[in-house]
Tab-separated table of C-alpha atoms in Angstrom:
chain	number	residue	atom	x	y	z
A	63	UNK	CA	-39.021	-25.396	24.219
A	64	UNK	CA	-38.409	-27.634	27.385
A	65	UNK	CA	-37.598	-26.277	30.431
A	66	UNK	CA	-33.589	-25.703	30.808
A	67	UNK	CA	-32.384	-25.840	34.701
A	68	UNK	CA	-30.739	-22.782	35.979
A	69	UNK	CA	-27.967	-25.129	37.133
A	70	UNK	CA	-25.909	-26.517	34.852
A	71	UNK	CA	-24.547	-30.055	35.670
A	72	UNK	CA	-20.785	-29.031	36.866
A	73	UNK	CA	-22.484	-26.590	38.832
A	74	UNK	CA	-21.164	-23.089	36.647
A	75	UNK	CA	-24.703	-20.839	36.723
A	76	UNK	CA	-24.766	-21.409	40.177
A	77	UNK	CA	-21.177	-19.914	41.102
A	78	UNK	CA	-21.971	-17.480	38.490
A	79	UNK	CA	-25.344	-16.226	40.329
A	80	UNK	CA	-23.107	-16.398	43.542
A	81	UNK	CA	-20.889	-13.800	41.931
A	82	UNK	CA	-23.271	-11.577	40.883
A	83	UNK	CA	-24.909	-11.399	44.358
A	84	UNK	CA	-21.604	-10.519	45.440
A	85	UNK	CA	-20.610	-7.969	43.415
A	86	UNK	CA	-23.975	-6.337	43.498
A	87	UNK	CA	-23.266	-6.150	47.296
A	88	UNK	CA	-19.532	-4.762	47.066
A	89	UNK	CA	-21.637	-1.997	44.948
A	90	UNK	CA	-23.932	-1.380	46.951
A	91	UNK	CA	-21.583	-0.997	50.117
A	92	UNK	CA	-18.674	0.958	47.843
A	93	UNK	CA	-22.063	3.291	46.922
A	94	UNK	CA	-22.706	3.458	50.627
A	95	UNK	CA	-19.742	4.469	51.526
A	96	UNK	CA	-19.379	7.406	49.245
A	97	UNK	CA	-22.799	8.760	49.572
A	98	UNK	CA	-21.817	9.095	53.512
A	99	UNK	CA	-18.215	10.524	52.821
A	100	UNK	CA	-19.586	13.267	50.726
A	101	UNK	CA	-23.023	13.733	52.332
A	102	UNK	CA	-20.621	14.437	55.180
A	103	UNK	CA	-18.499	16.745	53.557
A	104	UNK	CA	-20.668	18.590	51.236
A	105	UNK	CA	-24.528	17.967	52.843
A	106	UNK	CA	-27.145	16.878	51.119
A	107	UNK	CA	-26.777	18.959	47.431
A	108	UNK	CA	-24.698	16.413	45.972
A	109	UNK	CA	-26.192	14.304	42.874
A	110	UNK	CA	-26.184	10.655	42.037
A	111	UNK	CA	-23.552	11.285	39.576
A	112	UNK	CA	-21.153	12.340	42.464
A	113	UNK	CA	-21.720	9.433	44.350
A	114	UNK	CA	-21.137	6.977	41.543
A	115	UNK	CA	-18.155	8.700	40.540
A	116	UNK	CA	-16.632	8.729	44.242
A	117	UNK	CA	-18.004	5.288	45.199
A	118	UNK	CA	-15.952	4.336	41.014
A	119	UNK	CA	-19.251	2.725	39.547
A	120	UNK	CA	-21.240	3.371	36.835
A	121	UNK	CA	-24.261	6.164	37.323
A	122	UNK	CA	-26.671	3.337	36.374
A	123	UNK	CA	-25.494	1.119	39.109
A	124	UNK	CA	-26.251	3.494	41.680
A	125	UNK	CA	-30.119	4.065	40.095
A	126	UNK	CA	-30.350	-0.058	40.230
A	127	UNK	CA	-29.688	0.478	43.851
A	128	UNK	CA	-31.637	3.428	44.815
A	129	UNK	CA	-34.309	4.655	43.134
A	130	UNK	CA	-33.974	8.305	43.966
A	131	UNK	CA	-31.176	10.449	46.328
A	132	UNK	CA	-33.808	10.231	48.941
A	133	UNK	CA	-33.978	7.011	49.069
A	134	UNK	CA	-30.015	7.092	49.615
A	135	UNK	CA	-30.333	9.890	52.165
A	136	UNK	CA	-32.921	7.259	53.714
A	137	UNK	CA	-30.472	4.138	53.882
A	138	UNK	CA	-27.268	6.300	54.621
A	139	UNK	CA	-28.830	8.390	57.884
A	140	UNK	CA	-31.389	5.893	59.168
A	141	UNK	CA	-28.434	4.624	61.829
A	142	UNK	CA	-27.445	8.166	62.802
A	143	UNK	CA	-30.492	8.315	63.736
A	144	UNK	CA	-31.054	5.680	65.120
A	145	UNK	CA	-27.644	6.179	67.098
A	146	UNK	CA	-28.993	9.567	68.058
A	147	UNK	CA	-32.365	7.987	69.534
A	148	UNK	CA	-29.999	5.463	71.596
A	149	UNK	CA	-28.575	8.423	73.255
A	150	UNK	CA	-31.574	9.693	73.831
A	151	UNK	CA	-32.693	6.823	75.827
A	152	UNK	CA	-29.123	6.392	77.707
A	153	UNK	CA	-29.720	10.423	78.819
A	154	UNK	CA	-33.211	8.921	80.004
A	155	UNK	CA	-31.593	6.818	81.762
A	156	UNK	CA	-29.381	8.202	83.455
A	157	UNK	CA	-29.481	9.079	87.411
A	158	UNK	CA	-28.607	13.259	86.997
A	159	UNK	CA	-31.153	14.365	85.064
A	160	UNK	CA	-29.010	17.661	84.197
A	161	UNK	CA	-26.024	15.411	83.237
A	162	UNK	CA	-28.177	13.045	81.260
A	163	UNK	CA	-29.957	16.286	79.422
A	164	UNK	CA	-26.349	17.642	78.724
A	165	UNK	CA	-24.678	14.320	77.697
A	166	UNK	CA	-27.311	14.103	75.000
A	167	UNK	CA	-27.180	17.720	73.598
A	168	UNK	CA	-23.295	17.149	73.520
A	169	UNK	CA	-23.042	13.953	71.643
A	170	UNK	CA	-26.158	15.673	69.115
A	171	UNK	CA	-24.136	18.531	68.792
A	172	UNK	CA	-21.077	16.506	67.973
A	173	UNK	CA	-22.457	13.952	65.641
A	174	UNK	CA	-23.689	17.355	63.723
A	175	UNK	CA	-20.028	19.045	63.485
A	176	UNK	CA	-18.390	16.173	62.207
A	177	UNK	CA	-21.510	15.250	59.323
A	178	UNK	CA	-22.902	18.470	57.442
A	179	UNK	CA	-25.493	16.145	55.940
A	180	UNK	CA	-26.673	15.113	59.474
A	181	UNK	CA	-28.163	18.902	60.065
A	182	UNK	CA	-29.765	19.220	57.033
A	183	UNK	CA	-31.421	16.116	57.290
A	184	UNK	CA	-32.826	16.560	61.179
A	185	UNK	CA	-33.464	20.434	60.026
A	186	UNK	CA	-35.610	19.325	56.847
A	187	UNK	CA	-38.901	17.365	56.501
A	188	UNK	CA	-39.263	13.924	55.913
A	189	UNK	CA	-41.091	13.360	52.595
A	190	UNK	CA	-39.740	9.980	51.202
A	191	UNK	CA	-37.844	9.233	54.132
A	192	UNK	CA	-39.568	6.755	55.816
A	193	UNK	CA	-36.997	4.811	57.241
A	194	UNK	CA	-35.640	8.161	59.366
A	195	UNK	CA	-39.130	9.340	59.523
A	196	UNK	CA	-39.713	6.036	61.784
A	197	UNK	CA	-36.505	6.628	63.866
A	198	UNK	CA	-37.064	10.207	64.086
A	199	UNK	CA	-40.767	9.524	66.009
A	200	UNK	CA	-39.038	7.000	68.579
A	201	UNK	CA	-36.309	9.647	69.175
A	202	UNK	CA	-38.494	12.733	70.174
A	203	UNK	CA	-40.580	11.675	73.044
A	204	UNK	CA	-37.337	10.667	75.067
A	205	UNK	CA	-35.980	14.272	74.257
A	206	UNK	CA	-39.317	15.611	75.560
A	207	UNK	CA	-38.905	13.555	78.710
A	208	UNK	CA	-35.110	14.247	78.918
A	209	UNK	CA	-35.968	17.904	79.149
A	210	UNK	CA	-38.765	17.379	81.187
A	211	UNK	CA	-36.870	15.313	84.269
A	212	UNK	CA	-34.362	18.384	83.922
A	213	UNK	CA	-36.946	20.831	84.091
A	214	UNK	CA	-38.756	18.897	86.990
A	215	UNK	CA	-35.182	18.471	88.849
A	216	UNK	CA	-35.049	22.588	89.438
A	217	UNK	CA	-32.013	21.879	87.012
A	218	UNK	CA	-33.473	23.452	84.179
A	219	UNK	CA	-34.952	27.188	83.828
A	220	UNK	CA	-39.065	26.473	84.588
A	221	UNK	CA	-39.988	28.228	80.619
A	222	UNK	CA	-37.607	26.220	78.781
A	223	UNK	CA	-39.109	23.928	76.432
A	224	UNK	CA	-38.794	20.838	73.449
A	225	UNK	CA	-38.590	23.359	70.989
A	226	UNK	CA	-35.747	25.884	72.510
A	227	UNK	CA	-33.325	23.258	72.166
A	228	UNK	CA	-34.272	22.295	68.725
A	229	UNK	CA	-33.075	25.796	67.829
A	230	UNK	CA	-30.536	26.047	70.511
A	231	UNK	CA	-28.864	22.750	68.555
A	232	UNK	CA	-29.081	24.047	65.155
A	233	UNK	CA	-27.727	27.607	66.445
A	234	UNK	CA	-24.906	25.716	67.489
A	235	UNK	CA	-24.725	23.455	64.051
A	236	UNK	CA	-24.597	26.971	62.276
A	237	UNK	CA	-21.567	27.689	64.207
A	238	UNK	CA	-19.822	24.543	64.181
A	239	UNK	CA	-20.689	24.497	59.993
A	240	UNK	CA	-18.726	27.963	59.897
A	241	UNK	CA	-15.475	27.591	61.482
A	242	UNK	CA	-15.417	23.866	60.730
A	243	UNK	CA	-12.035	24.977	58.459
A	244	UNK	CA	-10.692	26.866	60.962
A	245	UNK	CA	-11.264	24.774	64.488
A	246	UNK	CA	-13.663	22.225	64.315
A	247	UNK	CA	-14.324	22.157	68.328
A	248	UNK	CA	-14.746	25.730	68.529
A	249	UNK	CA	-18.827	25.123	68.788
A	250	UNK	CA	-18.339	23.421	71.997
A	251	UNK	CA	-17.237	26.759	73.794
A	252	UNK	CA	-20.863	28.320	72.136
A	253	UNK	CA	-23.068	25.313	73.335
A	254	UNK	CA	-21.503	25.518	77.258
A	255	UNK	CA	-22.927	28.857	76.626
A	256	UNK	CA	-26.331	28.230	75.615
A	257	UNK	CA	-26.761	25.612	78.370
A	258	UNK	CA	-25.255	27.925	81.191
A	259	UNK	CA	-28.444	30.193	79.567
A	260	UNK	CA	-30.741	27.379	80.254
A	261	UNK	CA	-29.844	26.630	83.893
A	262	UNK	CA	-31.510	26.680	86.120
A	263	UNK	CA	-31.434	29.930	88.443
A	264	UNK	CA	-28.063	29.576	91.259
A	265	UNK	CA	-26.809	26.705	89.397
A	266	UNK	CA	-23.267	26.491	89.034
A	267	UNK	CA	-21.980	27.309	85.676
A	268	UNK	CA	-19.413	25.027	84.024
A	269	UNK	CA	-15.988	26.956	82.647
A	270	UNK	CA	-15.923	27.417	78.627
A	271	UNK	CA	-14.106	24.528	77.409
A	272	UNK	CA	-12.446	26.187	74.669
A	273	UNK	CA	-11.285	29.528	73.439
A	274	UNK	CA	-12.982	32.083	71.018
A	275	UNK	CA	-11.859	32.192	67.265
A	276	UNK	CA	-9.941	35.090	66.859
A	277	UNK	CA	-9.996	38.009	64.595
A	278	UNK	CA	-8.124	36.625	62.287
A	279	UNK	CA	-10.168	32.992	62.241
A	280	UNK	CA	-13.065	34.817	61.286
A	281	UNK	CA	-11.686	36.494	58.689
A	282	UNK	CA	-10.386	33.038	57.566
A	283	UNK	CA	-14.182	30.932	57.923
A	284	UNK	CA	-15.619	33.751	56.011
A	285	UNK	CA	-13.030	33.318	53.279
A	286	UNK	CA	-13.426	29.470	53.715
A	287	UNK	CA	-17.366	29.661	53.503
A	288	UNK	CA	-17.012	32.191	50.302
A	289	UNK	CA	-14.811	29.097	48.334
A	290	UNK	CA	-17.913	26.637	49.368
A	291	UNK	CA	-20.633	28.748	47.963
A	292	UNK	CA	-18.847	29.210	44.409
C-alpha cells in the first residue's frame, strides 16, 4: 500500500484535525471548569463521574484528559498555589513587616473560605501532585521569612513559629468551613483573634471586624453541616 497524505487535496483532513484540536480543548477547559466549581463546593471527595457530568461530557473524555483525580487536583490547584506563593513574596516585600505578615494570612485565609478544596489540598500530602508539590516548596521559605522579619521587628510574640500559623490557618479554615451557610465572613472576626494572640507584647490590638454567630446561627451550621455529611 503506498503512502496516502494526511491532507487531502481541497484541504478537508486538515480542517478536520483543526476541529478536533479544538474541541478536545473546549473539553478540556469545560472539564476544568467543573472540577474547580465542585472541588470548591464539595472538596476534594468528588469522583470523575461528577466532573464529567457537571462539565456535560462523557466519563471517558475526562480519563483521555487526566489520567487519575489527582492528576486533576494537580492541574486545577497548581495556580492557587501558585497565587498563594505570589502573596507570599508581595508580604516579603512589603515595608511593615507586621502588615506584610497579616496581609498574607488574610488573603490565605480568604482564598480557603471561598474554595473547600483549597484546605484539603494544602492540609494533605502531596503524592502525585507534582505540579503543587513544586509550587508548594517555592511558597514556604517566604512564609518562614515573612514570620521571621515579624518576629525580628518586636511585632511578633519571640516563641511564635512556621508551624503555629500552619495550624492557626487551618483552625480558622475549620471555622470558616462551618458557618460558611450561615455567614461566610464570620472567620475573619476568629483570625483578628488569633493574630491579636500572636502580637507582640504592648502592641495595639486591631477591633474585631465582624460580629459573633449567634445562638441561633449555630444551631443553623450544625443543621447545615448534618445535610453535608448524609
Amino acid at each position: 500500500m503506498g503512502y496516502v497524505s494526511p491532507v487531502t487535496v481541497d484541504g478537508s483532513k486538515s480542517r478536520d484535525s483543526r476541529k478536533l484540536r479544538a474541541d478536545a480543548l473546549r473539553n478540556q477547559q469545560r472539564i476544568l471548569a467543573a472540577a474547580r466549581e465542585l472541588f470548591a463546593s464539595r472538596g476534594l471527595d468528588i469522583t470523575l463521574d461528577d466532573v464529567a457530568e457537571q462539565a456535560g461530557v462523557g466519563v471517558g473524555t475526562v480519563y483521555r484528559r487526566f489520567a487519575n483525580k489527582q492528576e486533576l487536583i494537580d492541574w486545577v490547584f497548581e495556580q492557587h498555589i501558585e497565587g498563594m506563593a505570589e502573596q507570599a513574596e508581595r508580604a516579603l516585600a512589603n515595608p511593615d513587616p507586621w502588615a506584610g505578615l497579616v496581609g498574607f494570612f488574610e488573603s490565605a485565609c480568604a482564598n480557603m473560605a471561598l474554595n473547600r478544596g483549597l484546605g484539603e489540598v494544602l492540609k494533605s500530602l502531596d503524592d502525585g501532585r507534582e505540579r503543587v508539590a513544586c509550587v508548594k516548596e517555592r511558597m514556604e521559605p517566604a512564609i518562614t521569612a515573612v514570620i521571621a522579619r515579624a518576629r525580628e521587628a518586636g511585632e511578633l510574640r519571640p516563641d511564635a513559629e512556621p508551624g503555629d500559623f500552619f495550624a492557626l490557618i487551618h483552625m480558622v479554615d475549620a471555622i470558616a468551613d462551618f458557618a460558611r451557610p450561615i455567614d461566610p465572613n464570620v472567620w475573619r472576626r476568629y483570625l483578628a483573634l488569633v493574630l491579636d494572640g500572636l502580637r507582640a507584647d504592648c502592641k495595639p490590638r486591631a477591633p474585631l471586624p465582624v460580629a459573633p454567630l449567634t445562638d441561633e446561627q449555630i444551631h443553623a451550621a450544625k443543621e447545615a453541616c448534618m445535610r453535608r455529611r448524609r
